[in-house]
Structure formats: C-alpha cells, structure tokens
Amino acid sequence: MAAYQEMTREQLLAEKRRMEALYREWQGKGLRLNMARGKPSNAQLDLSMPMMDVLDSKASLYAEDGTDCRNYGVLDGIPEAKKLMADFVGVKPENVIVFGGSSLNIMYDMVSRAYTHGVMGSTPWSKLERVKFLCPVPGYDRHFSITEFFGVEMIPIPIDENGPDLDLVEQYVREDESVKGMWCVPMYGNPTGYVYGEEVVKRIAALRPAAKDFRVYWDNAYGIHHLYFEEAAHIPEILSECEKAGNPDLVYEFCSTSKITFPGSGISALAASAANIASIKKMMTWQIIGHDKLNQLRHVRFFGDINGVMEHMKKHAQILAPKFEAVEEILERELGGLEIASWTNPKGGYFISFDAMEGCAKAIVAKCKEAGMVLTEAGATYPYGIDPHDSNIRIAPSFPTQEEIRMATELFAVCVKLVSLEKLLENA
Amino acid sequence: MAAYQEMTREQLLAEKRRMEALYREWQGKGLRLNMARGKPSNAQLDLSMPMMDVLDSKASLYAEDGTDCRNYGVLDGIPEAKKLMADFVGVKPENVIVFGGSSLNIMYDMVSRAYTHGVMGSTPWSKLERVKFLCPVPGYDRHFSITEFFGVEMIPIPIDENGPDLDLVEQYVREDESVKGMWCVPMYGNPTGYVYGEEVVKRIAALRPAAKDFRVYWDNAYGIHHLYFEEAAHIPEILSECEKAGNPDLVYEFCSTSKITFPGSGISALAASAANIASIKKMMTWQIIGHDKLNQLRHVRFFGDINGVMEHMKKHAQILAPKFEAVEEILERELGGLEIASWTNPKGGYFISFDAMEGCAKAIVAKCKEAGMVLTEAGATYPYGIDPHDSNIRIAPSFPTQEEIRMATELFAVCVKLVSLEKLLENA
C-alpha cells in the first residue's frame, strides 16, 4: 500500500469506501472492548493469589523489630517493608516512608501540603500569586489533574525517546521562581514507554532552580515493569545523582506495588533525602498514626526480598509482552508505510503512545466508541486535557485478553485510516 | 480519712511524710507502666485473629456486585462495606463513603480540603482572615492538632455529663461567621466518657450557623464501644435529626473499626448528606482511585453483618470493663472523700477523665513519670495543650494488664496525694 499522502483524490475516495465498508462490518459485531485503563489483567492478578495465604491466624504478626503489626503505631512503615520498597528504587531504607495502597494519594498529599504549609519552611503555595509546574507531554492525566485541582499553571515540555527537553526545563527552572515542580515518569513513561537517558537523569539531578521549594516529582511507577528482562532498561538512581550534584533535596520519588500485586490493596512508598523525609514525617503526624502494617507484612512475607519481586515481575512480563507485541504487529501491518501515524514500541510499562495526523485524535477515539471500543479520551495525555495537535492517543493493552486486543487493534486501525482519509480529502 | 482541705498544717505534713515514704517505695520498684495510649490490649486484638483466615487464595475476591476487589476502582467502597459501616451509625449506605484504615486521616482531609477548596462552593479557608472551631473540653488532642496545624483559632467550650454547653455553642455559631466547625465525640467522649443527651443532640442538629460552610465534625469513634451492653447508652442518629431540623448538610460523621478489629489495619467511613457525599466524592477523584477493597471484603466476611459486630464488641467489653472497674475502685478507695480530685466513671469508650486540684496536673504527671509510669501529657486534652486550670489528666486503662493497671492506679493515687499535699501546704 502506498502512503496516503501520495494518493490521488480518486485513490483516497476508493480507499475510504473500502474502510467505510470494513467499519460497518465492525459496527455490526456489537463489540464491547476497552483499551482505556492501565489495569492488570485477571491472569496477572492470579499471580499474586498466594499472597492471600501468607498471613493467617496462626502466623506471627510481629515485625522484625518486635512491633505488633495489629496495633497502632509506626508512622513510616515497618523496617522490612521500608527495606523492600527501598530496594525497588535502589535507595537506603532510611530514605523511605511506606504508605497505604495508593502512590497517587502520596503525590496528592505532597502537592496539597506544599499548598497549605509550604516545602521545608517556604511560603505555602496558597499564599503565592502563581505556581507553575513543568509537564513533559504526552504524560499521565492524573498527575495533571492534581496540579490543575490546586490551580497550578502547567507548562507542557516536549518529550522524546530520551526524556523531556532539558534545555527548556533548565531555562524555566533557572529563570522563573514560580516554577515549583516537574512531573516525571522516568522509566517506561505513561503513555510513551520512553526511558530517560542517563544524560537526562544527570541533568535533572543537576538542575539549579530559582525556587528553593522546587521539587522533581519522580513517579517511578514502572521502575521494574520490564517486558523483556534480558534487555531490561536501567537508569541512574536519582537520589544519589542529586546528592552527587549537590542537590540532595531536589527529588520526591514515588513507587508502589499497584501493578505488582493488587491495585488499591498494595503498598506504596516515597523516597527522598533525609531532610525531606524528616520534614514530611513531621507533617504526617497531624494526619495519621500509621498505615496498614499488616498489609506491609503480607507483602514482605510474600516476596521475601527484592529478588522475589523480580521473579514475580518476570511472570507479569510473560503475560504482558505478547499483548504489546500483538498491538505493535497489527499497527505495523495495517498502518506501516501509510505515513499517517506513528507509535512507540515500549519495552516496559503499561502503555503505547500513538500519534495520528494532526487534528485526528478526537475523531478516531469517537469512531472507535461508536463501534463499541473505549479508548482513553483524546487530549487526556496533555495538561487541561488539551492536546494542541489533537494527535495523541494512549493505548492500554494490559487488561483485555489476547483475542480482544487483536480485535481492538484491528478496529482501531480501521478507524485511524477512515479518519485520516477524511482529513486528507478535506485538504485535497 | 478526713478531707485534706480540713486538715491542720501538722496533719498535712504528717500525711505528706507518709506519702513520700510510699512514693520512694514505688520508685524503688523500677516499674515501666503506661496508661497514656488508647490502644486495645493483646487480648482484645486476639479476638480478631480469625479475621486473618476469611480471605485466602481459594476465597472468592469478588464483591456482591461483581467487582473484582483485587483490581483498581470503586471510589466510595464496595456495597457490602458501605452497608456495614452505615449500620454502625444507623444511616443509609448511600450516605456513606468507606475509606482506608484511619478515620483521623478522613478528618484531616476534610479540614485540608475546606482549607484548599472550601466546602460546597464556599470560599477556601486559606483565603479567609480568620477561621474558628468550637472545641468542647476536655477533648481529643488529635482533633485539636489538626485544626491547629491549619491555623484555625480554637475556642474551648465547657462540657458536662450531657455534652457541650449549647447556649454558648448556639451563640458562637449564630453570631460569628468565622466559626466554621465544632469537634464532637458524642458517645463515650475522649477523655470524659460522657454521652451527649438527647436534648443536646437535637439542639446541635438545629443549629443555625451564620457560616454556610459550618460543619459539625461528629467523631463517632466509640458509638458501639459499650462496657455494659445490658445498659448501653443510645443517642439519636444525627443525620436524620439534622434532616428533620431542616439542616441536612450540617454534619460530617466519622467512624472506624480501629478499636473493633486492628488499629491501622481496619476500615473507616464518613457519613453525610447526599449533597455533602457528592461534593466529597468529586474532590476525592483527584486524590485516589479507590481504597483497599480486599480489606473491606475481609471485614464484611468476618462480621457478616452488624449483629456480628455487636457480638464481637461484647467480647471486647468483657476484657475492658474489669480494667475500668479496677481504676475506679482504687481511685475511690484511695482518693474518695479527700476532696482533692474528681473523675468520671464511663460506661463505654477508652478513657477516664481525672480532675486534680487546680495547678496540680502537670506535677502529678511528672511525679508518675519519675516513678516509671507514663501518662498522657497534662494539657493534651485542651486546645494548644493549655489546660487553664492545669487540672485535667486522661487515664487510658485499655492496654496494660489487669495487674499493671492496679499497680499503676495505686501509684497514681500516691502521686495525686503527694502533689495535692504540697499544693495545700503552699497555701496553708
């Protein structure tokens, strides 16, 4: 098939008629497909079922330091859970606070506390005229929602396969004291799947922000979520890079077991410098006595240590990799060479980022919906839900079955072609 | 023994020498006692151990509406958990949101959100010159800590065995638009053990606040925590009273299973009007996808229904009641008739409130500490930690063993007498 861009008007019309017929066929199937949510599949959840057996009424419910995990106390997590989460991200246990099931909730609380009480003695953001965040795009909608909720002005920063445009980032943080943060998903980013390059990580660690309360919100959600362990990506550990660069307090790092064990019933953690940790713990004392220590214990007993986690992640990869491969194979077969779209081929994480021709994303998502297939809303990957090019679509292949994914991607490709043809004919 | 107040100086001196000798004996024992924390004892925690067996790898982990409790979703709790928590406080499930392990965290978040975003469209408290809360005293230190953290001005309201002084409360909320809230522990209050009278509850429900964003923060922490079920106290259900009084949105009610199953690993809930619930859920969407549904399911499967909870609470009562009785018996035997102290005799909850002679509480707590016994810091039961009479001490008899409680109370009585004698001799 020739590139659409090079077709004559007649060829485009003929191709459009062919796609319309195919689309009607798909519509007739009464499908209900969903590639919107980055949820583990049932087969993945089943991997963690043995965790339901590790604590029972005969088990010792004492932590290794003698803490009775059934009673009040322990603000920052039991020692063995701190160790486990520290090993996730390659830091020391004393740099970790273990929370409840949701790392999103930690991020919300960090922004909320900065808004109400400031960061380590700085002016609370509620008292400032303007607060800005740098938002690498396309990115994670729930990050952008938090900052939007707090009235933070979001500045999109272009991202490529090595990470955000650091020239731009350095300029903003150096020159504008109202820039207080940057959202980052350094490993297998949502939705691109990109992994920050070593140089990018080091430049981030060496940022010289005008604002003392500037922090990098480093959401390491997919730090060990490789699809291919034999060629697993690796990035420098950010806390020690910051320390080396004379910037120990620059970063808040977040992680969780949401896509390792059970989303919502996992454990999550924050990693940061000693000074940050001390300040955060002090503020937490007004909020909570301690998070669920039994669930911390359950996770530690199930995994043993970080090696247990890595073995577990390999099983996830065996389920997930074929799903990504199916999407990529069909996209390549159906759209390759047409010059109407590009997409990422991630080696980890939960998403594929798809770029249609400018002005086509919303129409593609709508077309898919009319045929019974739900995708993440177009624009969701940009601050305020506004993709200036209306071209980015997030594809989440994890939850559906292999068969559903193949159908969904075939249908998706038809919709992409149909909308692209309409667009080209408008301009032809 | 005659009342200390009526003794001559010589008699006081003789009694003081006797007490000093006794105190030295106690000091010599090298005790380590703690009556500071309202923690369940090990025997109480053991009551919930069978809950560790109700969910295992062979159990269905689906909620009654088909939700897979292992995966993302469900912001406000699975239906059966909403029902269970609704039955705790006598409301409908649609008026309930189920959260994680900590009701304190819910209260913090409610105050924090009012500060950052206001209450149902009102001006955020961060944008106001002054925000005030009414604080019935003596009360719960962690309530006062939350409002202090957000710069709220706290106004102490005297409390008696029927509840807070409503004449004063009515006047404040009617006349002062900066009064935005009132902390209440209506059942078996912390630390008094008082239960609000029916008339008091109805007057609270009928408050006519000048501030539209005024809410009663109704912490029903001990709603079913009776010591004697055959004579269990009962108060009118506050949401329906508010509705009847034409005030449906006046109250946020909080409860949890912290002192029913495992503190920190329980479930908690907020109950409120439909309008409040809708507004809160909307704000929660930026914060979290959903709380731990597996733990919700675990609690529901363990208890079955509210009757199961009540049977469970009777077992708690059998462990707790003798501890309260031991404290009260020793206090009466040692201090009765001396006219130097008074204390409450609660029929539920976790605390006894003790009032020493004016200016003696700090000294008594210090004396106890020197002999190896930790009590809640004097003043903690008042806003800003300042008891204007320096007389109130919170006694928590739940955690120590029966034997430890007897020793602790004997020692406490000696310290009370000694400090009182010193005080009387100062003035004699």
Short mmCIF file of N, CA and C in Angstrom, two decimals, chain B residues 245-340:
data_model
loop_
_atom_site.label_atom_id
_atom_site.label_comp_id
_atom_site.label_asym_id
_atom_site.label_seq_id
_atom_site.Cartn_x
_atom_site.Cartn_y
_atom_site.Cartn_z
N ALA B 245 -34.47 18.81 61.23
CA ALA B 245 -34.34 20.21 61.66
C ALA B 245 -34.13 21.15 60.46
N GLY B 246 -34.20 20.59 59.24
CA GLY B 246 -34.03 21.42 58.05
C GLY B 246 -32.57 21.79 57.79
N ASN B 247 -31.69 20.99 58.31
CA ASN B 247 -30.24 21.25 58.29
C ASN B 247 -29.48 20.07 57.70
N PRO B 248 -29.91 19.52 56.57
CA PRO B 248 -29.37 18.21 56.17
C PRO B 248 -27.86 18.15 56.02
N ASP B 249 -27.25 19.28 55.65
CA ASP B 249 -25.82 19.24 55.33
C ASP B 249 -24.90 19.62 56.49
N LEU B 250 -25.46 19.71 57.70
CA LEU B 250 -24.71 20.29 58.82
C LEU B 250 -23.56 19.42 59.34
N VAL B 251 -23.67 18.10 59.14
CA VAL B 251 -22.76 17.20 59.88
C VAL B 251 -21.92 16.31 58.97
N TYR B 252 -20.65 16.16 59.33
CA TYR B 252 -19.81 15.07 58.83
C TYR B 252 -19.62 14.09 59.99
N GLU B 253 -20.00 12.85 59.77
CA GLU B 253 -19.84 11.85 60.83
C GLU B 253 -18.72 10.87 60.47
N PHE B 254 -17.90 10.54 61.45
CA PHE B 254 -16.75 9.67 61.22
C PHE B 254 -16.82 8.42 62.10
N CYS B 255 -16.39 7.30 61.58
CA CYS B 255 -16.28 6.11 62.43
C CYS B 255 -15.24 5.17 61.83
N SER B 256 -14.83 4.18 62.57
CA SER B 256 -13.85 3.22 62.07
C SER B 256 -13.90 1.94 62.89
N THR B 257 -13.21 0.94 62.37
CA THR B 257 -13.09 -0.32 63.12
C THR B 257 -11.77 -0.39 63.89
N SER B 258 -11.12 0.77 64.07
CA SER B 258 -9.79 0.75 64.70
C SER B 258 -9.80 0.04 66.05
N LYS B 259 -10.81 0.28 66.86
CA LYS B 259 -10.87 -0.37 68.17
C LYS B 259 -11.89 -1.49 68.17
N ILE B 260 -12.11 -2.07 66.98
CA ILE B 260 -13.01 -3.21 66.83
C ILE B 260 -12.20 -4.39 66.30
N THR B 261 -11.43 -4.14 65.23
CA THR B 261 -10.54 -5.19 64.71
C THR B 261 -9.08 -4.78 65.01
N PHE B 262 -8.36 -4.30 63.98
CA PHE B 262 -6.95 -3.98 64.17
C PHE B 262 -6.69 -2.50 63.87
N PRO B 263 -6.27 -1.73 64.86
CA PRO B 263 -5.97 -0.31 64.61
C PRO B 263 -4.93 -0.14 63.50
N GLY B 264 -5.23 0.71 62.55
CA GLY B 264 -4.32 0.94 61.44
C GLY B 264 -4.57 0.00 60.28
N SER B 265 -5.14 -1.16 60.56
CA SER B 265 -5.45 -2.13 59.51
C SER B 265 -6.95 -2.41 59.45
N GLY B 266 -7.73 -1.44 59.91
CA GLY B 266 -9.18 -1.58 59.84
C GLY B 266 -9.73 -0.85 58.64
N ILE B 267 -11.03 -0.56 58.69
CA ILE B 267 -11.64 0.30 57.67
C ILE B 267 -12.34 1.44 58.41
N SER B 268 -12.47 2.56 57.72
CA SER B 268 -13.08 3.73 58.32
C SER B 268 -14.12 4.29 57.35
N ALA B 269 -14.95 5.18 57.86
CA ALA B 269 -16.02 5.69 57.00
C ALA B 269 -16.42 7.10 57.38
N LEU B 270 -16.98 7.77 56.40
CA LEU B 270 -17.59 9.08 56.60
C LEU B 270 -19.06 8.95 56.21
N ALA B 271 -19.94 9.52 57.06
CA ALA B 271 -21.37 9.55 56.73
C ALA B 271 -21.80 11.01 56.66
N ALA B 272 -22.61 11.32 55.65
CA ALA B 272 -23.06 12.71 55.48
C ALA B 272 -24.26 12.73 54.54
N SER B 273 -24.82 13.92 54.35
CA SER B 273 -25.97 14.08 53.46
C SER B 273 -25.58 13.77 52.02
N ALA B 274 -26.59 13.54 51.18
CA ALA B 274 -26.34 13.26 49.76
C ALA B 274 -25.51 14.37 49.11
N ALA B 275 -25.84 15.62 49.43
CA ALA B 275 -25.13 16.75 48.81
C ALA B 275 -23.67 16.78 49.26
N ASN B 276 -23.44 16.56 50.55
CA ASN B 276 -22.06 16.50 51.04
C ASN B 276 -21.30 15.35 50.38
N ILE B 277 -21.92 14.17 50.34
CA ILE B 277 -21.25 13.00 49.77
C ILE B 277 -20.87 13.25 48.31
N ALA B 278 -21.79 13.83 47.55
CA ALA B 278 -21.50 14.10 46.13
C ALA B 278 -20.31 15.04 46.00
N SER B 279 -20.29 16.08 46.83
CA SER B 279 -19.20 17.06 46.75
C SER B 279 -17.87 16.44 47.16
N ILE B 280 -17.90 15.63 48.20
CA ILE B 280 -16.66 15.00 48.69
C ILE B 280 -16.13 13.99 47.66
N LYS B 281 -17.01 13.20 47.09
CA LYS B 281 -16.57 12.21 46.11
C LYS B 281 -15.93 12.90 44.90
N LYS B 282 -16.51 14.01 44.50
CA LYS B 282 -15.95 14.75 43.36
C LYS B 282 -14.51 15.20 43.67
N MET B 283 -14.30 15.69 44.88
CA MET B 283 -12.96 16.14 45.25
C MET B 283 -12.00 14.96 45.42
N MET B 284 -12.52 13.83 45.89
CA MET B 284 -11.66 12.65 46.10
C MET B 284 -11.09 12.11 44.79
N THR B 285 -11.78 12.38 43.67
CA THR B 285 -11.32 11.78 42.41
C THR B 285 -9.92 12.24 42.03
N TRP B 286 -9.48 13.39 42.54
CA TRP B 286 -8.12 13.87 42.22
C TRP B 286 -7.07 13.20 43.09
N GLN B 287 -7.53 12.55 44.14
CA GLN B 287 -6.64 12.08 45.20
C GLN B 287 -6.34 10.58 45.12
N ILE B 288 -7.34 9.81 44.76
CA ILE B 288 -7.20 8.36 44.87
C ILE B 288 -8.17 7.68 43.92
N ILE B 289 -7.81 6.49 43.47
CA ILE B 289 -8.73 5.72 42.61
C ILE B 289 -9.69 4.93 43.49
N GLY B 290 -9.20 4.38 44.57
CA GLY B 290 -10.07 3.65 45.49
C GLY B 290 -9.27 3.12 46.67
N HIS B 291 -9.93 2.96 47.81
CA HIS B 291 -9.26 2.41 48.98
C HIS B 291 -9.23 0.88 48.92
N ASP B 292 -8.61 0.27 49.91
CA ASP B 292 -8.33 -1.17 49.91
C ASP B 292 -9.63 -1.99 49.99
N LYS B 293 -10.07 -2.48 48.84
CA LYS B 293 -11.33 -3.23 48.79
C LYS B 293 -11.19 -4.63 49.38
N LEU B 294 -9.99 -5.20 49.29
CA LEU B 294 -9.81 -6.53 49.89
C LEU B 294 -10.00 -6.46 51.40
N ASN B 295 -9.52 -5.41 52.01
CA ASN B 295 -9.68 -5.29 53.45
C ASN B 295 -11.15 -4.99 53.82
N GLN B 296 -11.82 -4.28 52.94
CA GLN B 296 -13.26 -4.07 53.15
C GLN B 296 -13.99 -5.42 53.12
N LEU B 297 -13.64 -6.20 52.10
CA LEU B 297 -14.26 -7.53 51.95
C LEU B 297 -13.93 -8.42 53.15
N ARG B 298 -12.68 -8.36 53.61
CA ARG B 298 -12.24 -9.15 54.76
C ARG B 298 -13.10 -8.81 55.99
N HIS B 299 -13.34 -7.55 56.21
CA HIS B 299 -14.14 -7.14 57.37
C HIS B 299 -15.59 -7.61 57.25
N VAL B 300 -16.15 -7.45 56.05
CA VAL B 300 -17.56 -7.86 55.86
C VAL B 300 -17.69 -9.37 56.03
N ARG B 301 -16.79 -10.12 55.43
CA ARG B 301 -16.87 -11.59 55.53
C ARG B 301 -16.70 -12.05 56.98
N PHE B 302 -15.84 -11.35 57.73
CA PHE B 302 -15.60 -11.74 59.12
C PHE B 302 -16.84 -11.49 59.98
N PHE B 303 -17.46 -10.33 59.83
CA PHE B 303 -18.57 -9.98 60.71
C PHE B 303 -19.92 -10.47 60.21
N GLY B 304 -20.06 -10.65 58.90
CA GLY B 304 -21.37 -10.98 58.35
C GLY B 304 -22.22 -9.73 58.27
N ASP B 305 -22.64 -9.24 59.41
CA ASP B 305 -23.44 -8.02 59.44
C ASP B 305 -23.24 -7.33 60.79
N ILE B 306 -24.06 -6.32 61.03
CA ILE B 306 -23.89 -5.51 62.24
C ILE B 306 -24.09 -6.35 63.51
N ASN B 307 -24.92 -7.38 63.43
CA ASN B 307 -25.10 -8.25 64.60
C ASN B 307 -23.80 -8.95 64.97
N GLY B 308 -23.07 -9.35 63.95
CA GLY B 308 -21.77 -9.95 64.19
C GLY B 308 -20.82 -8.98 64.87
N VAL B 309 -20.91 -7.72 64.45
CA VAL B 309 -20.06 -6.70 65.08
C VAL B 309 -20.44 -6.55 66.56
N MET B 310 -21.74 -6.51 66.84
CA MET B 310 -22.18 -6.30 68.21
C MET B 310 -21.74 -7.47 69.12
N GLU B 311 -21.83 -8.68 68.61
CA GLU B 311 -21.37 -9.83 69.39
C GLU B 311 -19.88 -9.70 69.69
N HIS B 312 -19.15 -9.25 68.69
CA HIS B 312 -17.70 -9.05 68.83
C HIS B 312 -17.42 -7.97 69.89
N MET B 313 -18.21 -6.92 69.88
CA MET B 313 -17.99 -5.82 70.83
C MET B 313 -18.27 -6.28 72.27
N LYS B 314 -19.17 -7.23 72.44
CA LYS B 314 -19.43 -7.73 73.79
C LYS B 314 -18.20 -8.43 74.36
N LYS B 315 -17.45 -9.09 73.46
CA LYS B 315 -16.21 -9.74 73.93
C LYS B 315 -15.17 -8.69 74.32
N HIS B 316 -15.10 -7.62 73.55
CA HIS B 316 -14.21 -6.52 73.95
C HIS B 316 -14.60 -6.01 75.33
N ALA B 317 -15.90 -5.85 75.54
CA ALA B 317 -16.40 -5.29 76.80
C ALA B 317 -15.99 -6.16 77.98
N GLN B 318 -16.03 -7.46 77.78
CA GLN B 318 -15.67 -8.36 78.88
C GLN B 318 -14.20 -8.19 79.29
N ILE B 319 -13.39 -7.83 78.35
CA ILE B 319 -11.98 -7.59 78.67
C ILE B 319 -11.78 -6.20 79.26
N LEU B 320 -12.51 -5.22 78.73
CA LEU B 320 -12.28 -3.83 79.12
C LEU B 320 -12.92 -3.46 80.45
N ALA B 321 -14.14 -3.93 80.68
CA ALA B 321 -14.89 -3.46 81.86
C ALA B 321 -14.11 -3.67 83.17
N PRO B 322 -13.52 -4.85 83.38
CA PRO B 322 -12.79 -5.04 84.65
C PRO B 322 -11.62 -4.06 84.81
N LYS B 323 -11.06 -3.61 83.71
CA LYS B 323 -9.95 -2.66 83.80
C LYS B 323 -10.44 -1.29 84.27
N PHE B 324 -11.54 -0.85 83.69
CA PHE B 324 -12.13 0.41 84.16
C PHE B 324 -12.53 0.29 85.63
N GLU B 325 -13.12 -0.85 85.96
CA GLU B 325 -13.59 -1.04 87.35
C GLU B 325 -12.43 -1.02 88.33
N ALA B 326 -11.30 -1.59 87.95
CA ALA B 326 -10.13 -1.61 88.83
C ALA B 326 -9.65 -0.18 89.09
N VAL B 327 -9.57 0.62 88.03
CA VAL B 327 -9.13 2.01 88.20
C VAL B 327 -10.09 2.73 89.14
N GLU B 328 -11.38 2.59 88.86
CA GLU B 328 -12.38 3.33 89.63
C GLU B 328 -12.40 2.89 91.10
N GLU B 329 -12.25 1.59 91.32
CA GLU B 329 -12.25 1.06 92.69
C GLU B 329 -11.07 1.64 93.49
N ILE B 330 -9.91 1.63 92.87
CA ILE B 330 -8.72 2.12 93.58
C ILE B 330 -8.77 3.62 93.79
N LEU B 331 -9.23 4.34 92.77
CA LEU B 331 -9.36 5.79 92.94
C LEU B 331 -10.32 6.10 94.09
N GLU B 332 -11.44 5.40 94.14
CA GLU B 332 -12.44 5.65 95.17
C GLU B 332 -11.86 5.32 96.56
N ARG B 333 -11.19 4.18 96.62
CA ARG B 333 -10.63 3.74 97.90
C ARG B 333 -9.55 4.71 98.39
N GLU B 334 -8.69 5.16 97.47
CA GLU B 334 -7.54 5.97 97.86
C GLU B 334 -7.84 7.46 97.94
N LEU B 335 -8.73 7.92 97.08
CA LEU B 335 -8.94 9.36 96.97
C LEU B 335 -10.34 9.81 97.38
N GLY B 336 -11.25 8.86 97.51
CA GLY B 336 -12.64 9.20 97.84
C GLY B 336 -12.70 9.94 99.18
N GLY B 337 -13.42 11.04 99.22
CA GLY B 337 -13.61 11.76 100.47
C GLY B 337 -12.50 12.74 100.80
N LEU B 338 -11.39 12.70 100.04
CA LEU B 338 -10.27 13.61 100.36
C LEU B 338 -10.52 15.02 99.81
N GLU B 339 -11.49 15.12 98.93
CA GLU B 339 -11.84 16.42 98.31
C GLU B 339 -10.66 17.08 97.60
N ILE B 340 -9.87 16.25 96.97
CA ILE B 340 -8.76 16.80 96.17
C ILE B 340 -8.87 16.40 94.70
#
